[in-house]
Tab-separated table of C-alpha atoms in Angstrom:
chain	number	residue	atom	x	y	z
A	10	UNK	CA	10.036	-15.541	-7.128
A	11	UNK	CA	6.772	-17.459	-6.622
A	12	UNK	CA	4.229	-16.975	-3.881
A	13	UNK	CA	0.971	-18.575	-3.022
A	14	UNK	CA	-2.415	-16.858	-3.486
A	15	UNK	CA	-5.759	-17.423	-1.811
A	16	UNK	CA	-9.108	-15.887	-2.836
A	17	UNK	CA	-11.004	-13.788	-0.251
A	18	UNK	CA	-14.430	-12.972	-1.577
A	19	UNK	CA	-13.057	-13.103	-5.166
A	20	UNK	CA	-9.905	-11.090	-4.479
A	21	UNK	CA	-6.618	-12.979	-4.656
A	22	UNK	CA	-4.304	-12.266	-1.670
A	23	UNK	CA	-0.652	-13.255	-1.525
A	24	UNK	CA	0.071	-15.546	1.381
A	25	UNK	CA	3.277	-13.764	2.431
A	26	UNK	CA	4.841	-12.162	5.494
A	27	UNK	CA	7.064	-8.999	5.536
A	28	UNK	CA	10.181	-10.898	4.678
A	29	UNK	CA	8.654	-12.746	1.724
A	30	UNK	CA	6.960	-9.709	0.320
A	31	UNK	CA	10.090	-7.636	0.517
A	32	UNK	CA	12.122	-10.383	-1.137
A	33	UNK	CA	9.710	-10.430	-4.089
A	34	UNK	CA	9.798	-6.680	-4.428
A	35	UNK	CA	13.615	-6.616	-4.315
A	36	UNK	CA	13.837	-9.350	-6.932
A	37	UNK	CA	11.639	-7.393	-9.256
A	38	UNK	CA	13.584	-4.233	-8.565
A	39	UNK	CA	16.934	-5.879	-9.379
A	40	UNK	CA	15.494	-7.169	-12.693
A	41	UNK	CA	13.814	-3.887	-13.632
A	42	UNK	CA	10.454	-5.475	-13.890
A	43	UNK	CA	7.096	-3.619	-13.867
A	44	UNK	CA	5.269	-5.114	-10.968
A	45	UNK	CA	2.241	-3.973	-8.919
A	46	UNK	CA	1.838	-4.318	-5.147
A	47	UNK	CA	-0.854	-3.120	-2.775
A	48	UNK	CA	-1.301	-3.479	0.974
A	49	UNK	CA	-5.075	-3.934	0.664
A	50	UNK	CA	-7.016	-3.617	3.893
A	51	UNK	CA	-10.759	-4.092	4.592
A	52	UNK	CA	-11.668	-0.748	3.029
A	53	UNK	CA	-9.949	-1.582	-0.276
A	54	UNK	CA	-11.293	-5.210	-0.282
A	55	UNK	CA	-14.881	-4.217	0.209
A	56	UNK	CA	-14.605	-1.376	-2.272
A	57	UNK	CA	-13.242	-3.767	-4.905
A	58	UNK	CA	-16.300	-6.060	-4.333
A	59	UNK	CA	-18.890	-3.266	-4.355
A	60	UNK	CA	-17.444	-1.401	-7.326
A	61	UNK	CA	-16.819	-3.875	-10.188
A	62	UNK	CA	-14.805	-1.349	-12.204
A	63	UNK	CA	-12.423	-0.725	-9.264
A	64	UNK	CA	-12.394	-4.522	-8.635
A	65	UNK	CA	-11.100	-5.165	-12.115
A	66	UNK	CA	-8.218	-2.745	-11.491
A	67	UNK	CA	-7.388	-4.406	-8.217
A	68	UNK	CA	-7.354	-7.865	-9.803
A	69	UNK	CA	-4.629	-6.749	-12.228
A	70	UNK	CA	-2.249	-5.908	-9.413
A	71	UNK	CA	0.387	-8.625	-9.149
A	72	UNK	CA	0.644	-8.958	-5.353
A	73	UNK	CA	-2.003	-7.932	-2.880
A	74	UNK	CA	-0.620	-8.376	0.657
A	75	UNK	CA	-2.929	-8.993	3.684
A	76	UNK	CA	-3.095	-5.583	5.348
A	77	UNK	CA	-5.389	-5.379	8.364
A	78	UNK	CA	-5.919	-7.961	11.072
A	79	UNK	CA	-9.401	-8.933	9.824
A	80	UNK	CA	-7.946	-9.876	6.415
A	81	UNK	CA	-5.348	-12.024	8.135
A	82	UNK	CA	-7.937	-13.599	10.454
A	83	UNK	CA	-10.242	-14.373	7.483
A	84	UNK	CA	-7.490	-16.008	5.432
A	85	UNK	CA	-6.383	-18.101	8.388
A	86	UNK	CA	-9.949	-19.083	9.169
A	87	UNK	CA	-10.865	-20.093	5.617
A	88	UNK	CA	-7.550	-21.665	4.521
A	89	UNK	CA	-5.506	-22.308	7.672
A	90	UNK	CA	-2.470	-20.656	6.012
A	91	UNK	CA	-0.858	-19.748	9.350
A	92	UNK	CA	-0.333	-16.053	8.688
A	93	UNK	CA	1.250	-14.815	11.919
A	94	UNK	CA	1.078	-11.055	11.076
A	95	UNK	CA	-0.706	-8.627	8.871
A	96	UNK	CA	1.420	-7.002	6.152
A	97	UNK	CA	0.411	-3.430	6.593
A	98	UNK	CA	1.681	-0.681	4.190
A	99	UNK	CA	3.548	1.484	6.725
A	100	UNK	CA	5.545	-1.461	8.186
A	101	UNK	CA	6.116	-2.937	4.743
A	102	UNK	CA	7.555	0.465	3.716
A	103	UNK	CA	10.118	0.210	6.488
A	104	UNK	CA	11.167	-3.285	5.326
A	105	UNK	CA	11.517	-1.984	1.802
A	106	UNK	CA	13.585	0.997	2.946
A	107	UNK	CA	15.830	-1.334	4.949
A	108	UNK	CA	16.322	-3.623	1.924
A	109	UNK	CA	16.929	-0.624	-0.318
A	110	UNK	CA	19.452	0.781	2.094
A	111	UNK	CA	21.540	-2.430	1.921
A	112	UNK	CA	21.139	-2.888	-1.807
A	113	UNK	CA	21.608	0.825	-2.688
A	114	UNK	CA	18.296	0.937	-4.648
A	115	UNK	CA	17.020	4.068	-6.408
A	116	UNK	CA	13.669	5.050	-4.839
A	117	UNK	CA	10.962	7.302	-6.324
A	118	UNK	CA	8.236	8.781	-4.111
A	119	UNK	CA	4.928	9.418	-5.835
A	120	UNK	CA	1.937	11.008	-4.084
A	121	UNK	CA	0.967	13.060	-1.013
A	122	UNK	CA	1.878	16.732	-0.496
A	123	UNK	CA	5.108	18.559	-1.020
A	124	UNK	CA	5.420	19.165	2.689
A	125	UNK	CA	4.936	15.479	3.525
A	126	UNK	CA	7.385	14.376	0.821
A	127	UNK	CA	10.002	16.801	2.150
A	128	UNK	CA	9.690	15.418	5.718
A	129	UNK	CA	9.548	11.776	4.434
A	130	UNK	CA	12.718	12.381	2.378
A	131	UNK	CA	14.468	13.664	5.456
A	132	UNK	CA	13.356	10.649	7.430
A	133	UNK	CA	14.717	8.259	4.770
A	134	UNK	CA	18.033	10.057	4.459
A	135	UNK	CA	18.545	10.032	8.189
A	136	UNK	CA	17.547	6.443	8.848
A	137	UNK	CA	18.395	4.688	5.543
A	138	UNK	CA	21.364	6.586	4.068
A	139	UNK	CA	22.063	3.884	1.488
A	140	UNK	CA	18.810	4.670	-0.263
A	141	UNK	CA	19.097	6.997	-3.259
A	142	UNK	CA	15.934	9.075	-3.561
A	143	UNK	CA	16.036	9.578	-7.312
A	144	UNK	CA	12.874	11.603	-7.555
A	145	UNK	CA	9.682	12.806	-5.886
A	146	UNK	CA	6.336	13.850	-7.291
A	147	UNK	CA	3.603	15.356	-5.136
A	148	UNK	CA	0.041	14.405	-5.784
A	149	UNK	CA	-2.055	16.786	-7.922
A	150	UNK	CA	-5.113	15.647	-5.908
A	151	UNK	CA	-6.902	15.233	-9.223
A	152	UNK	CA	-6.502	12.861	-12.130
A	153	UNK	CA	-3.665	13.731	-14.495
A	154	UNK	CA	-4.331	14.645	-18.098
A	155	UNK	CA	-2.961	12.182	-20.659
A	156	UNK	CA	-0.065	14.541	-21.360
A	157	UNK	CA	0.669	14.990	-17.679
A	158	UNK	CA	0.477	11.271	-17.132
A	159	UNK	CA	2.991	10.540	-19.921
A	160	UNK	CA	5.297	13.173	-18.427
A	161	UNK	CA	5.100	11.395	-15.123
A	162	UNK	CA	5.866	8.044	-16.693
A	163	UNK	CA	8.844	9.543	-18.518
A	164	UNK	CA	10.060	11.278	-15.348
A	165	UNK	CA	9.971	8.086	-13.307
A	166	UNK	CA	11.562	5.903	-15.866
A	167	UNK	CA	14.292	8.406	-16.721
A	168	UNK	CA	15.136	8.826	-13.050
A	169	UNK	CA	16.503	5.251	-12.924
A	170	UNK	CA	13.946	4.336	-10.231
A	171	UNK	CA	14.117	0.695	-9.131
A	172	UNK	CA	11.188	1.010	-6.662
A	173	UNK	CA	8.292	3.433	-6.712
A	174	UNK	CA	6.473	3.993	-3.407
A	175	UNK	CA	2.894	5.280	-4.077
A	176	UNK	CA	1.088	7.170	-1.329
A	177	UNK	CA	-2.203	8.381	-2.769
A	178	UNK	CA	-4.698	6.707	-0.521
A	179	UNK	CA	-7.170	3.969	-1.429
A	180	UNK	CA	-8.643	3.670	-4.032
A	181	UNK	CA	-6.646	6.202	-6.006
A	182	UNK	CA	-3.280	4.463	-5.437
A	183	UNK	CA	-4.474	1.045	-6.492
A	184	UNK	CA	-6.027	2.554	-9.684
A	185	UNK	CA	-2.709	4.300	-10.398
A	186	UNK	CA	-0.602	1.195	-9.843
A	187	UNK	CA	-2.950	-0.956	-11.986
A	188	UNK	CA	-2.999	1.590	-14.799
A	189	UNK	CA	0.791	1.856	-14.926
A	190	UNK	CA	1.680	-1.801	-15.165
A	191	UNK	CA	4.040	-2.326	-18.054
A	192	UNK	CA	4.512	1.446	-18.360
A	193	UNK	CA	6.621	2.049	-15.207
A	194	UNK	CA	9.801	-0.098	-15.399
A	195	UNK	CA	9.902	-0.891	-11.696
A	196	UNK	CA	7.807	-2.400	-8.917
A	197	UNK	CA	5.171	0.027	-7.679
A	198	UNK	CA	3.945	-0.336	-4.110
A	199	UNK	CA	0.756	1.246	-2.878
A	200	UNK	CA	1.430	1.912	0.815
A	201	UNK	CA	-1.536	3.945	2.048
A	202	UNK	CA	-0.830	6.280	4.903
A	203	UNK	CA	2.857	5.259	5.228
A	204	UNK	CA	4.045	8.624	3.815
A	205	UNK	CA	2.206	10.579	6.509
A	206	UNK	CA	3.166	8.229	9.363
A	207	UNK	CA	6.831	8.160	8.559
A	208	UNK	CA	6.952	11.879	7.771
A	209	UNK	CA	5.441	12.526	11.173
A	210	UNK	CA	2.456	14.499	9.762
A	211	UNK	CA	-0.073	11.803	11.014
A	212	UNK	CA	0.288	9.750	14.207
A	213	UNK	CA	0.050	6.009	13.944
A	214	UNK	CA	-2.066	3.898	16.340
A	215	UNK	CA	-0.243	2.297	19.326
A	216	UNK	CA	1.170	-1.164	18.686
A	217	UNK	CA	-1.386	-2.917	20.942
A	218	UNK	CA	-4.245	-1.432	18.888
A	219	UNK	CA	-2.637	-2.436	15.591
A	220	UNK	CA	-2.133	-6.027	16.823
A	221	UNK	CA	-5.679	-6.335	18.206
A	222	UNK	CA	-7.319	-5.051	15.032
A	223	UNK	CA	-8.336	-1.714	16.467
A	224	UNK	CA	-6.258	0.617	14.343
A	225	UNK	CA	-9.415	1.622	12.454
A	226	UNK	CA	-10.956	2.839	15.699
A	227	UNK	CA	-7.898	4.900	16.500
A	228	UNK	CA	-7.920	6.518	13.086
A	229	UNK	CA	-11.677	7.157	13.395
A	230	UNK	CA	-11.087	9.081	16.679
A	231	UNK	CA	-8.432	11.131	14.869
A	232	UNK	CA	-10.445	11.868	11.711
A	233	UNK	CA	-14.111	11.264	12.561
A	234	UNK	CA	-15.680	13.460	9.806
A	235	UNK	CA	-13.609	11.867	7.044
A	236	UNK	CA	-13.647	8.267	8.162
A	237	UNK	CA	-16.865	7.552	10.001
A	238	UNK	CA	-18.823	6.507	6.913
A	239	UNK	CA	-15.974	4.454	5.587
A	240	UNK	CA	-15.618	2.353	8.689
A	241	UNK	CA	-19.380	2.043	9.424
A	242	UNK	CA	-20.031	0.725	5.969
A	243	UNK	CA	-16.838	-1.294	5.141
A	244	UNK	CA	-16.483	-2.921	8.578
A	245	UNK	CA	-20.196	-3.932	8.658
A	246	UNK	CA	-20.047	-5.240	5.061
A	247	UNK	CA	-16.820	-7.272	5.771
A	248	UNK	CA	-18.490	-8.904	8.741
A	249	UNK	CA	-21.496	-9.708	6.620
A	250	UNK	CA	-19.313	-11.307	3.933
A	251	UNK	CA	-17.260	-13.222	6.469
A	252	UNK	CA	-20.369	-14.732	8.152
């Protein structure tokens, strides 16, 4: 399935909504194609511009969907593409789960903690019983050795996974997806904090804040020590680039 792309400061974004993005992923899943997807918000975009090595990894990912209202606003402003909604990782995950439920896809969960994966698995089994969770792998919270990485690849491929959801946080999840193209025989989707949100280990911002582009402020209030520098630098840099 084809989709249009537009460049935002040198990074090619797919001009898709939730329905279109999910259809592309489902098509690749049915065909057993290796395919990379990332819901790339302002933090990921600015990091890919400031860090050329990371930027090269991001540019290899097949479909970067416009996560974050500022990304949507910028694409609409520059290209008048008429994007009516941002395609954020947590909501995209729900669309993928719904599609996987109807099509009985085999789903592999990669990343986050064992505790979160256990709760997320329970959430999926309760709400999307047609999904077959064929494997889980908690994050090591460090880079895998070459031997460990090959074992992970073998584990995922031998599980019969048709979709791999990756929840490692930006930029680690984008790097992992990029590095495993043509190694993992399924679409891999980097979905950010979706694992924690749907597992209930982290609370998501109210809908009105998400729609008005203030989710970053909500998350900053929840995790000020971890996120203050990220948002101060990335948001300011994005505004500078936009202007």
